[in-house]
PDB file of C-alpha atoms in Angstrom:
ATOM      1  CA  MET A 190       0.305  -0.047   0.185  1.00 81.00           C
ATOM      2  CA  ILE A 191       1.119   3.664  -0.342  1.00 84.00           C
ATOM      3  CA  GLU A 192       2.987   5.140   2.760  1.00 86.00           C
ATOM      4  CA  LEU A 193       3.364   8.134   4.417  1.00 88.00           C
ATOM      5  CA  THR A 194       6.923   7.866   3.210  1.00 89.00           C
ATOM      6  CA  HIS A 195       6.348   7.414  -0.022  1.00 90.00           C
ATOM      7  CA  LEU A 196       4.637  10.773  -0.509  1.00 91.00           C
ATOM      8  CA  GLN A 197       7.398  12.296   1.903  1.00 92.00           C
ATOM      9  CA  VAL A 198      10.289  11.303  -0.758  1.00 93.00           C
ATOM     10  CA  LEU A 199       8.519  11.840  -4.014  1.00 94.00           C
ATOM     11  CA  SER A 200       7.819  15.501  -1.821  1.00 95.00           C
ATOM     12  CA  ALA A 201      11.374  15.988  -1.338  1.00 95.00           C
ATOM     13  CA  GLY A 202      12.270  14.631  -4.896  1.00 95.00           C
ATOM     14  CA  LEU A 203      10.205  17.389  -6.541  1.00 95.00           C
ATOM     15  CA  PHE A 204      11.235  20.129  -4.122  1.00 96.00           C
ATOM     16  CA  CYS A 205      15.294  19.385  -4.977  1.00 95.00           C
ATOM     17  CA  ILE A 206      14.476  19.784  -8.956  1.00 95.00           C
ATOM     18  CA  GLY A 207      12.456  22.373  -8.303  1.00 94.00           C
ATOM     19  CA  MET A 208      15.117  24.501  -6.394  1.00 94.00           C
ATOM     20  CA  TYR A 209      17.930  23.202  -9.166  1.00 94.00           C
ATOM     21  CA  GLY A 210      15.299  24.978 -11.398  1.00 92.00           C
ATOM     22  CA  VAL A 211      15.075  28.275  -9.423  1.00 93.00           C
ATOM     23  CA  LEU A 212      19.471  28.089  -9.008  1.00 92.00           C
ATOM     24  CA  SER A 213      20.177  27.445 -11.933  1.00 91.00           C
ATOM     25  CA  ARG A 214      18.076  29.632 -14.766  1.00 87.00           C
ATOM     26  CA  ARG A 215      18.567  32.980 -15.892  1.00 84.00           C
ATOM     27  CA  ASN A 216      15.427  33.956 -17.455  1.00 85.00           C
ATOM     28  CA  ALA A 217      12.774  35.222 -14.944  1.00 86.00           C
ATOM     29  CA  VAL A 218       9.462  32.765 -16.385  1.00 87.00           C
ATOM     30  CA  LEU A 219      11.671  29.586 -15.775  1.00 88.00           C
ATOM     31  CA  ILE A 220      12.774  30.778 -12.189  1.00 91.00           C
ATOM     32  CA  LEU A 221       9.259  30.583 -11.615  1.00 91.00           C
ATOM     33  CA  LEU A 222       8.531  27.075 -13.376  1.00 91.00           C
ATOM     34  CA  GLY A 223      10.694  26.511 -10.831  1.00 93.00           C
ATOM     35  CA  ILE A 224       9.040  28.179  -7.739  1.00 94.00           C
ATOM     36  CA  GLU A 225       5.737  26.586  -9.028  1.00 92.00           C
ATOM     37  CA  LEU A 226       7.669  23.025  -8.025  1.00 93.00           C
ATOM     38  CA  MET A 227       8.766  23.797  -4.471  1.00 94.00           C
ATOM     39  CA  LEU A 228       5.292  24.864  -4.104  1.00 94.00           C
ATOM     40  CA  ASN A 229       3.847  21.580  -5.415  1.00 94.00           C
ATOM     41  CA  ALA A 230       6.222  19.289  -3.527  1.00 95.00           C
ATOM     42  CA  VAL A 231       5.157  21.333  -0.619  1.00 95.00           C
ATOM     43  CA  ASN A 232       1.859  20.475  -1.291  1.00 94.00           C
ATOM     44  CA  VAL A 233       2.453  16.861  -1.984  1.00 94.00           C
ATOM     45  CA  ASN A 234       4.376  16.839   1.633  1.00 93.00           C
ATOM     46  CA  LEU A 235       0.707  18.820   3.498  1.00 93.00           C
ATOM     47  CA  ILE A 236      -1.612  16.572   2.164  1.00 92.00           C
ATOM     48  CA  GLY A 237       0.498  13.168   2.931  1.00 90.00           C
ATOM     49  CA  PHE A 238       0.901  14.135   6.148  1.00 90.00           C
ATOM     50  CA  ALA A 239      -3.204  15.207   6.548  1.00 89.00           C
ATOM     51  CA  VAL A 240      -4.715  11.937   4.852  1.00 89.00           C
ATOM     52  CA  PHE A 241      -1.978   9.475   7.309  1.00 88.00           C
ATOM     53  CA  MET A 242      -1.555  11.504  10.333  1.00 86.00           C
ATOM     54  CA  ASP A 243      -4.774  13.730  10.994  1.00 79.00           C
ATOM     55  CA  PRO A 244      -7.694  12.396   9.589  1.00 73.00           C
ATOM     56  CA  GLU A 245     -10.849  14.258  11.099  1.00 77.00           C
ATOM     57  CA  HIS A 246      -9.463  17.780  11.244  1.00 77.00           C
ATOM     58  CA  ALA A 247      -8.133  17.063   7.322  1.00 80.00           C
ATOM     59  CA  LEU A 248      -5.638  20.500   8.284  1.00 87.00           C
ATOM     60  CA  GLY A 249      -2.712  20.074   5.651  1.00 88.00           C
ATOM     61  CA  GLN A 250      -5.781  19.652   2.955  1.00 90.00           C
ATOM     62  CA  ILE A 251      -7.001  23.512   4.361  1.00 92.00           C
ATOM     63  CA  ILE A 252      -3.228  24.698   4.088  1.00 92.00           C
ATOM     64  CA  ALA A 253      -2.755  23.354   0.836  1.00 93.00           C
ATOM     65  CA  ILE A 254      -5.528  24.840  -0.526  1.00 93.00           C
ATOM     66  CA  PHE A 255      -4.595  28.269   0.975  1.00 94.00           C
ATOM     67  CA  VAL A 256      -0.880  27.761  -0.789  1.00 94.00           C
ATOM     68  CA  ILE A 257      -2.963  27.124  -3.732  1.00 93.00           C
ATOM     69  CA  THR A 258      -4.435  30.056  -3.665  1.00 93.00           C
ATOM     70  CA  VAL A 259      -1.104  32.477  -2.636  1.00 93.00           C
ATOM     71  CA  ALA A 260       0.743  30.311  -5.655  1.00 92.00           C
ATOM     72  CA  ALA A 261      -2.133  32.345  -8.015  1.00 92.00           C
ATOM     73  CA  ALA A 262      -1.620  35.512  -6.683  1.00 93.00           C
ATOM     74  CA  GLU A 263       2.252  34.738  -7.174  1.00 92.00           C
ATOM     75  CA  VAL A 264       2.210  34.015 -11.287  1.00 91.00           C
ATOM     76  CA  GLY A 265      -0.020  36.894 -11.395  1.00 90.00           C
ATOM     77  CA  LEU A 266       1.674  39.601 -10.120  1.00 92.00           C
ATOM     78  CA  ALA A 267       5.204  37.600 -10.961  1.00 91.00           C
ATOM     79  CA  MET A 268       3.440  37.517 -14.664  1.00 89.00           C
ATOM     80  CA  ALA A 269       2.841  41.418 -14.674  1.00 90.00           C
ATOM     81  CA  ILE A 270       6.468  42.357 -13.326  1.00 89.00           C
ATOM     82  CA  ILE A 271       7.858  40.634 -16.253  1.00 87.00           C
ATOM     83  CA  LEU A 272       6.053  41.686 -18.685  1.00 87.00           C
ATOM     84  CA  ARG A 273       6.645  45.718 -17.389  1.00 87.00           C
ATOM     85  CA  LEU A 274      10.521  44.411 -17.122  1.00 85.00           C
ATOM     86  CA  TYR A 275      10.773  43.042 -20.529  1.00 84.00           C
ATOM     87  CA  ARG A 276       8.805  46.130 -22.166  1.00 83.00           C
ATOM     88  CA  SER A 277      10.970  48.783 -20.317  1.00 83.00           C
ATOM     89  CA  ARG A 278      14.039  46.217 -20.749  1.00 78.00           C
ATOM     90  CA  SER A 279      13.561  44.288 -23.570  1.00 77.00           C
ATOM     91  CA  SER A 280      15.038  41.927 -21.702  1.00 77.00           C
ATOM     92  CA  VAL A 281      14.046  39.326 -18.887  1.00 78.00           C
ATOM     93  CA  ASN A 282      17.503  38.086 -17.899  1.00 81.00           C
ATOM     94  CA  VAL A 283      17.556  37.991 -14.509  1.00 81.00           C
ATOM     95  CA  ASP A 284      21.921  38.805 -14.903  1.00 79.00           C
ATOM     96  CA  GLU A 285      20.956  41.952 -16.074  1.00 78.00           C
ATOM     97  CA  LEU A 286      18.487  43.071 -13.914  1.00 79.00           C
ATOM     98  CA  ASN A 287      20.524  45.477 -11.817  1.00 80.00           C
ATOM     99  CA  MET A 288      18.935  48.856 -11.527  1.00 78.00           C
ATOM    100  CA  LEU A 289      18.331  48.266  -7.850  1.00 80.00           C
ATOM    101  CA  LYS A 290      22.766  48.095  -7.706  1.00 77.00           C
ATOM    102  CA  GLY A 291      23.769  51.876  -6.285  1.00 68.00           C
TER     103      GLY A 291
ATOM    104  CA  MET Z 129      -1.075  -3.307  -4.277  1.00 83.00           C
ATOM    105  CA  ILE Z 130      -2.593  -1.816  -7.445  1.00 89.00           C
ATOM    106  CA  ALA Z 131      -2.567   1.767  -6.228  1.00 88.00           C
ATOM    107  CA  LEU Z 132       1.022   1.023  -5.054  1.00 90.00           C
ATOM    108  CA  VAL Z 133       1.840   0.777  -8.523  1.00 93.00           C
ATOM    109  CA  LEU Z 134      -0.663   3.426 -10.372  1.00 94.00           C
ATOM    110  CA  PHE Z 135       1.356   6.001  -7.452  1.00 93.00           C
ATOM    111  CA  TYR Z 136       4.788   4.466  -9.277  1.00 94.00           C
ATOM    112  CA  VAL Z 137       3.870   5.715 -12.519  1.00 95.00           C
ATOM    113  CA  ALA Z 138       1.776   9.082 -11.245  1.00 94.00           C
ATOM    114  CA  ALA Z 139       4.835   9.301  -9.165  1.00 94.00           C
ATOM    115  CA  ALA Z 140       7.100   8.718 -12.260  1.00 95.00           C
ATOM    116  CA  ILE Z 141       5.625  11.232 -14.583  1.00 95.00           C
ATOM    117  CA  SER Z 142       5.964  13.916 -12.015  1.00 95.00           C
ATOM    118  CA  ILE Z 143       9.301  13.460 -11.516  1.00 95.00           C
ATOM    119  CA  GLY Z 144       9.469  13.215 -15.109  1.00 95.00           C
ATOM    120  CA  GLY Z 145       8.190  16.133 -15.753  1.00 95.00           C
ATOM    121  CA  ALA Z 146      10.130  18.539 -13.769  1.00 95.00           C
ATOM    122  CA  LEU Z 147      13.240  17.397 -15.075  1.00 94.00           C
ATOM    123  CA  GLY Z 148      11.839  18.313 -18.213  1.00 94.00           C
ATOM    124  CA  VAL Z 149      11.078  21.609 -16.566  1.00 92.00           C
ATOM    125  CA  VAL Z 150      14.516  22.065 -15.250  1.00 90.00           C
ATOM    126  CA  MET Z 151      16.320  20.495 -18.313  1.00 89.00           C
ATOM    127  CA  THR Z 152      15.284  21.610 -21.434  1.00 88.00           C
ATOM    128  CA  ARG Z 153      16.843  23.810 -23.910  1.00 84.00           C
ATOM    129  CA  ASN Z 154      13.376  25.144 -25.252  1.00 83.00           C
ATOM    130  CA  VAL Z 155      10.868  27.785 -23.104  1.00 84.00           C
ATOM    131  CA  VAL Z 156       7.694  26.711 -24.040  1.00 86.00           C
ATOM    132  CA  HIS Z 157       8.506  22.976 -23.856  1.00 89.00           C
ATOM    133  CA  ALA Z 158       9.314  24.091 -19.790  1.00 90.00           C
ATOM    134  CA  ALA Z 159       5.658  25.277 -19.195  1.00 90.00           C
ATOM    135  CA  LEU Z 160       4.413  22.190 -21.209  1.00 92.00           C
ATOM    136  CA  PHE Z 161       6.415  20.139 -18.975  1.00 94.00           C
ATOM    137  CA  LEU Z 162       5.227  21.613 -15.633  1.00 93.00           C
ATOM    138  CA  LEU Z 163       1.780  20.599 -17.346  1.00 94.00           C
ATOM    139  CA  ILE Z 164       2.804  17.221 -17.431  1.00 94.00           C
ATOM    140  CA  ALA Z 165       4.262  17.190 -14.133  1.00 94.00           C
ATOM    141  CA  LEU Z 166       1.575  19.100 -12.052  1.00 94.00           C
ATOM    142  CA  ILE Z 167      -1.195  16.756 -13.683  1.00 94.00           C
ATOM    143  CA  GLY Z 168       0.866  13.901 -12.150  1.00 94.00           C
ATOM    144  CA  ILE Z 169       0.276  15.461  -8.652  1.00 94.00           C
ATOM    145  CA  ALA Z 170      -3.041  15.655  -9.082  1.00 94.00           C
ATOM    146  CA  GLY Z 171      -2.857  11.839  -9.363  1.00 93.00           C
ATOM    147  CA  VAL Z 172      -0.796  11.557  -6.771  1.00 93.00           C
ATOM    148  CA  TYR Z 173      -3.147  13.539  -4.445  1.00 93.00           C
ATOM    149  CA  LEU Z 174      -6.402  11.118  -5.943  1.00 92.00           C
ATOM    150  CA  LEU Z 175      -4.692   8.188  -5.093  1.00 92.00           C
ATOM    151  CA  VAL Z 176      -4.110   9.044  -1.518  1.00 90.00           C
ATOM    152  CA  LEU Z 177      -7.794  10.247  -1.691  1.00 88.00           C
ATOM    153  CA  ALA Z 178      -7.562  13.904  -1.705  1.00 87.00           C
ATOM    154  CA  ASP Z 179     -10.164  13.925  -4.441  1.00 89.00           C
ATOM    155  CA  PHE Z 180     -10.908  17.606  -3.524  1.00 90.00           C
ATOM    156  CA  LEU Z 181      -6.808  19.188  -3.846  1.00 91.00           C
ATOM    157  CA  ALA Z 182      -6.643  16.741  -7.352  1.00 92.00           C
ATOM    158  CA  LEU Z 183      -9.672  18.556  -8.737  1.00 92.00           C
ATOM    159  CA  VAL Z 184      -8.226  22.291  -7.379  1.00 91.00           C
ATOM    160  CA  GLN Z 185      -4.670  20.970  -8.663  1.00 91.00           C
ATOM    161  CA  VAL Z 186      -5.846  20.458 -12.192  1.00 93.00           C
ATOM    162  CA  LEU Z 187      -8.112  23.368 -12.101  1.00 92.00           C
ATOM    163  CA  ILE Z 188      -6.363  26.353 -11.076  1.00 91.00           C
ATOM    164  CA  TYR Z 189      -3.012  24.754 -11.870  1.00 88.00           C
ATOM    165  CA  GLY Z 190      -4.143  22.876 -14.611  1.00 86.00           C
ATOM    166  CA  GLY Z 191      -6.079  25.307 -16.202  1.00 86.00           C
ATOM    167  CA  ALA Z 192      -5.398  28.687 -14.755  1.00 89.00           C
ATOM    168  CA  ILE Z 193      -1.334  29.176 -13.611  1.00 90.00           C
ATOM    169  CA  VAL Z 194       0.036  26.927 -16.863  1.00 90.00           C
ATOM    170  CA  ILE Z 195      -1.961  29.421 -19.105  1.00 90.00           C
ATOM    171  CA  VAL Z 196      -0.857  32.068 -17.607  1.00 87.00           C
ATOM    172  CA  LEU Z 197       2.578  31.489 -17.893  1.00 87.00           C
ATOM    173  CA  LEU Z 198       1.963  30.888 -21.610  1.00 87.00           C
ATOM    174  CA  PHE Z 199       0.549  33.889 -21.930  1.00 84.00           C
ATOM    175  CA  ALA Z 200       3.704  35.891 -20.584  1.00 80.00           C
ATOM    176  CA  LEU Z 201       5.768  33.152 -22.268  1.00 81.00           C
ATOM    177  CA  MET Z 202       4.555  34.307 -25.686  1.00 82.00           C
ATOM    178  CA  LEU Z 203       4.444  37.651 -24.774  1.00 79.00           C
ATOM    179  CA  THR Z 204       7.998  37.981 -24.018  1.00 75.00           C
ATOM    180  CA  ARG Z 205       9.496  35.871 -26.988  1.00 68.00           C
ATOM    181  CA  LEU Z 206      12.956  36.624 -27.514  1.00 57.00           C
ATOM    182  CA  GLN Z 207      16.213  35.718 -29.746  1.00 51.00           C
ATOM    183  CA  GLU Z 208      17.565  36.099 -26.357  1.00 54.00           C
ATOM    184  CA  PHE Z 209      16.314  33.037 -25.412  1.00 56.00           C
ATOM    185  CA  GLN Z 210      18.228  31.291 -27.961  1.00 55.00           C
ATOM    186  CA  GLY Z 211      21.354  31.238 -26.004  1.00 61.00           C
ATOM    187  CA  SER Z 212      22.770  29.665 -22.919  1.00 68.00           C
ATOM    188  CA  LEU Z 213      19.346  29.340 -20.353  1.00 72.00           C
ATOM    189  CA  GLU Z 214      21.323  28.163 -17.495  1.00 77.00           C
ATOM    190  CA  ASN Z 215      23.158  30.466 -15.159  1.00 78.00           C
ATOM    191  CA  PRO Z 216      27.068  29.851 -14.860  1.00 81.00           C
ATOM    192  CA  GLN Z 217      26.654  28.710 -11.185  1.00 85.00           C
ATOM    193  CA  TRP Z 218      24.619  25.782 -12.495  1.00 86.00           C
ATOM    194  CA  PRO Z 219      27.036  23.113 -11.296  1.00 90.00           C
ATOM    195  CA  PHE Z 220      26.887  24.657  -7.648  1.00 92.00           C
ATOM    196  CA  ALA Z 221      23.374  24.413  -7.872  1.00 91.00           C
ATOM    197  CA  ALA Z 222      23.184  21.000  -8.951  1.00 93.00           C
ATOM    198  CA  VAL Z 223      25.305  19.336  -5.887  1.00 94.00           C
ATOM    199  CA  GLY Z 224      23.298  21.889  -3.510  1.00 94.00           C
ATOM    200  CA  SER Z 225      20.129  20.569  -4.490  1.00 94.00           C
ATOM    201  CA  ILE Z 226      21.499  16.876  -4.854  1.00 95.00           C
ATOM    202  CA  SER Z 227      22.728  17.621  -0.937  1.00 96.00           C
ATOM    203  CA  LEU Z 228      19.459  19.063  -0.206  1.00 95.00           C
ATOM    204  CA  PHE Z 229      17.925  16.108  -1.288  1.00 95.00           C
ATOM    205  CA  VAL Z 230      20.528  13.380   0.639  1.00 96.00           C
ATOM    206  CA  VAL Z 231      19.652  15.521   3.928  1.00 95.00           C
ATOM    207  CA  MET Z 232      16.042  14.722   3.396  1.00 94.00           C
ATOM    208  CA  ILE Z 233      16.009  11.708   2.554  1.00 93.00           C
ATOM    209  CA  ALA Z 234      18.186  10.812   5.586  1.00 93.00           C
ATOM    210  CA  ALA Z 235      16.003  12.833   7.772  1.00 92.00           C
ATOM    211  CA  ILE Z 236      12.730  10.959   6.185  1.00 90.00           C
ATOM    212  CA  VAL Z 237      14.444   7.554   7.562  1.00 89.00           C
ATOM    213  CA  SER Z 238      15.469   8.440  10.855  1.00 90.00           C
ATOM    214  CA  SER Z 239      11.844  10.140  11.768  1.00 85.00           C
ATOM    215  CA  ASN Z 240      10.544   6.885  10.543  1.00 75.00           C
ATOM    216  CA  LYS Z 241       6.894   8.136  10.960  1.00 72.00           C
ATOM    217  CA  ARG Z 242       4.770   5.871   9.879  1.00 73.00           C
ATOM    218  CA  GLY Z 243       1.049   7.557  10.158  1.00 76.00           C
ATOM    219  CA  ALA Z 244      -2.253   5.062   9.553  1.00 76.00           C
ATOM    220  CA  GLU Z 245      -1.890   2.193   7.387  1.00 78.00           C
ATOM    221  CA  GLU Z 246      -4.172   3.770   4.410  1.00 82.00           C
ATOM    222  CA  PRO Z 247      -5.135   7.146   3.560  1.00 83.00           C
ATOM    223  CA  ILE Z 248      -7.909   8.482   5.284  1.00 83.00           C
ATOM    224  CA  HIS Z 249     -10.759   9.634   3.098  1.00 84.00           C
ATOM    225  CA  THR Z 250     -11.909  13.744   3.725  1.00 83.00           C
ATOM    226  CA  GLY Z 251     -14.993  14.357   1.981  1.00 83.00           C
ATOM    227  CA  PHE Z 252     -15.581  17.204   0.431  1.00 87.00           C
ATOM    228  CA  ARG Z 253     -18.551  17.809   3.180  1.00 88.00           C
ATOM    229  CA  ASP Z 254     -15.510  18.338   5.474  1.00 87.00           C
ATOM    230  CA  ILE Z 255     -13.410  20.549   4.113  1.00 88.00           C
ATOM    231  CA  GLY Z 256     -16.094  22.680   2.984  1.00 89.00           C
ATOM    232  CA  SER Z 257     -17.489  22.587   6.280  1.00 90.00           C
ATOM    233  CA  SER Z 258     -13.814  23.522   8.482  1.00 89.00           C
ATOM    234  CA  LEU Z 259     -13.223  26.014   5.746  1.00 89.00           C
ATOM    235  CA  PHE Z 260     -15.851  28.121   6.230  1.00 91.00           C
ATOM    236  CA  THR Z 261     -16.637  28.086   9.902  1.00 92.00           C
ATOM    237  CA  GLN Z 262     -13.231  27.073  11.706  1.00 90.00           C
ATOM    238  CA  TRP Z 263     -11.046  28.936   8.361  1.00 91.00           C
ATOM    239  CA  ALA Z 264     -13.716  31.231   7.424  1.00 93.00           C
ATOM    240  CA  ILE Z 265     -11.531  34.508   8.602  1.00 94.00           C
ATOM    241  CA  PRO Z 266      -8.206  33.174   6.412  1.00 93.00           C
ATOM    242  CA  PHE Z 267     -10.617  32.686   3.434  1.00 93.00           C
ATOM    243  CA  GLU Z 268     -11.465  36.413   3.318  1.00 94.00           C
ATOM    244  CA  VAL Z 269      -8.187  36.781   3.663  1.00 95.00           C
ATOM    245  CA  ALA Z 270      -7.126  35.156   0.905  1.00 94.00           C
ATOM    246  CA  SER Z 271      -9.767  36.552  -1.042  1.00 94.00           C
ATOM    247  CA  ILE Z 272      -8.614  39.633  -0.217  1.00 95.00           C
ATOM    248  CA  LEU Z 273      -5.126  38.842  -1.451  1.00 95.00           C
ATOM    249  CA  LEU Z 274      -6.349  37.563  -4.467  1.00 94.00           C
ATOM    250  CA  LEU Z 275      -8.088  41.226  -5.237  1.00 95.00           C
ATOM    251  CA  ILE Z 276      -4.968  42.684  -4.610  1.00 95.00           C
ATOM    252  CA  ALA Z 277      -2.919  40.463  -6.448  1.00 93.00           C
ATOM    253  CA  LEU Z 278      -5.398  41.534  -9.046  1.00 92.00           C
ATOM    254  CA  ILE Z 279      -5.559  45.052  -9.138  1.00 94.00           C
ATOM    255  CA  GLY Z 280      -1.969  45.100  -8.751  1.00 93.00           C
ATOM    256  CA  ALA Z 281      -1.348  43.594 -11.561  1.00 91.00           C
ATOM    257  CA  ILE Z 282      -3.615  45.803 -13.830  1.00 90.00           C
ATOM    258  CA  VAL Z 283      -1.636  48.520 -12.890  1.00 91.00           C
ATOM    259  CA  ILE Z 284       1.736  47.183 -13.159  1.00 88.00           C
ATOM    260  CA  ALA Z 285       1.450  45.620 -16.490  1.00 83.00           C
ATOM    261  CA  ARG Z 286      -0.805  48.507 -18.146  1.00 83.00           C
ATOM    262  CA  VAL Z 287       0.621  50.163 -20.934  1.00 75.00           C
ATOM    263  CA  GLY Z 288       0.719  53.777 -22.007  1.00 67.00           C
ATOM    264  CA  ASP Z 289       2.421  55.015 -18.619  1.00 58.00           C
ATOM    265  CA  GLU Z 290       6.375  54.527 -19.201  1.00 55.00           C
ATOM    266  CA  LYS Z 291       6.782  58.331 -18.088  1.00 52.00           C
TER     267      LYS Z 291
END
């Protein structure tokens, strides 16, 4: 049968792949894709603990719903910022974005 | 037993999709690989009887977020994407991610939390009633957050006020 450990290992794998994506890419959109993967890994972990260890409250499922909500808001705002950056700098390469550097 | 086999299939789909996201050379393919990974994760949710979350995952991630990402990729299509997509520091990123994975696996093995023998189903009715009684205030705060994000996105991305 499926056990909690299976979900934890899947979550750890997804989180590390997402972290590699965030750290290694230079395109802002691809970095955002890595962040989405990391958020999903957290959700897998939350739901694993909810269904195996907290049957009467399902707290993990409620928190996962809020995580998905925040992820949707984050993607909308990040896309707006990326479009704006692209229009003013014609680039979404995060290595070139140093306007805040004094 | 069959659930375990299906779980391995869904987990392989999601891990494969995630590897595609971080490995591919094509930005549009990366977004489509993300879609594959998200659908695989929705399958995992179904297999552990979190059916409401599987539905939300497909609707919001598969239906909304990936579409927004594809739109943004379409609007920022540029020849610079033909160049290298990786930072020079990608080997350090790989070493860091793999070592974090090893540490996490060690923690999972040593903590040895087992929980219940089988996943326990929580119905739509229970999730809905706790969302609207115990978690009503966070729920309203989340809706205000979405409204703020909506207005903020419109204000930031609006055409015509670029000095």
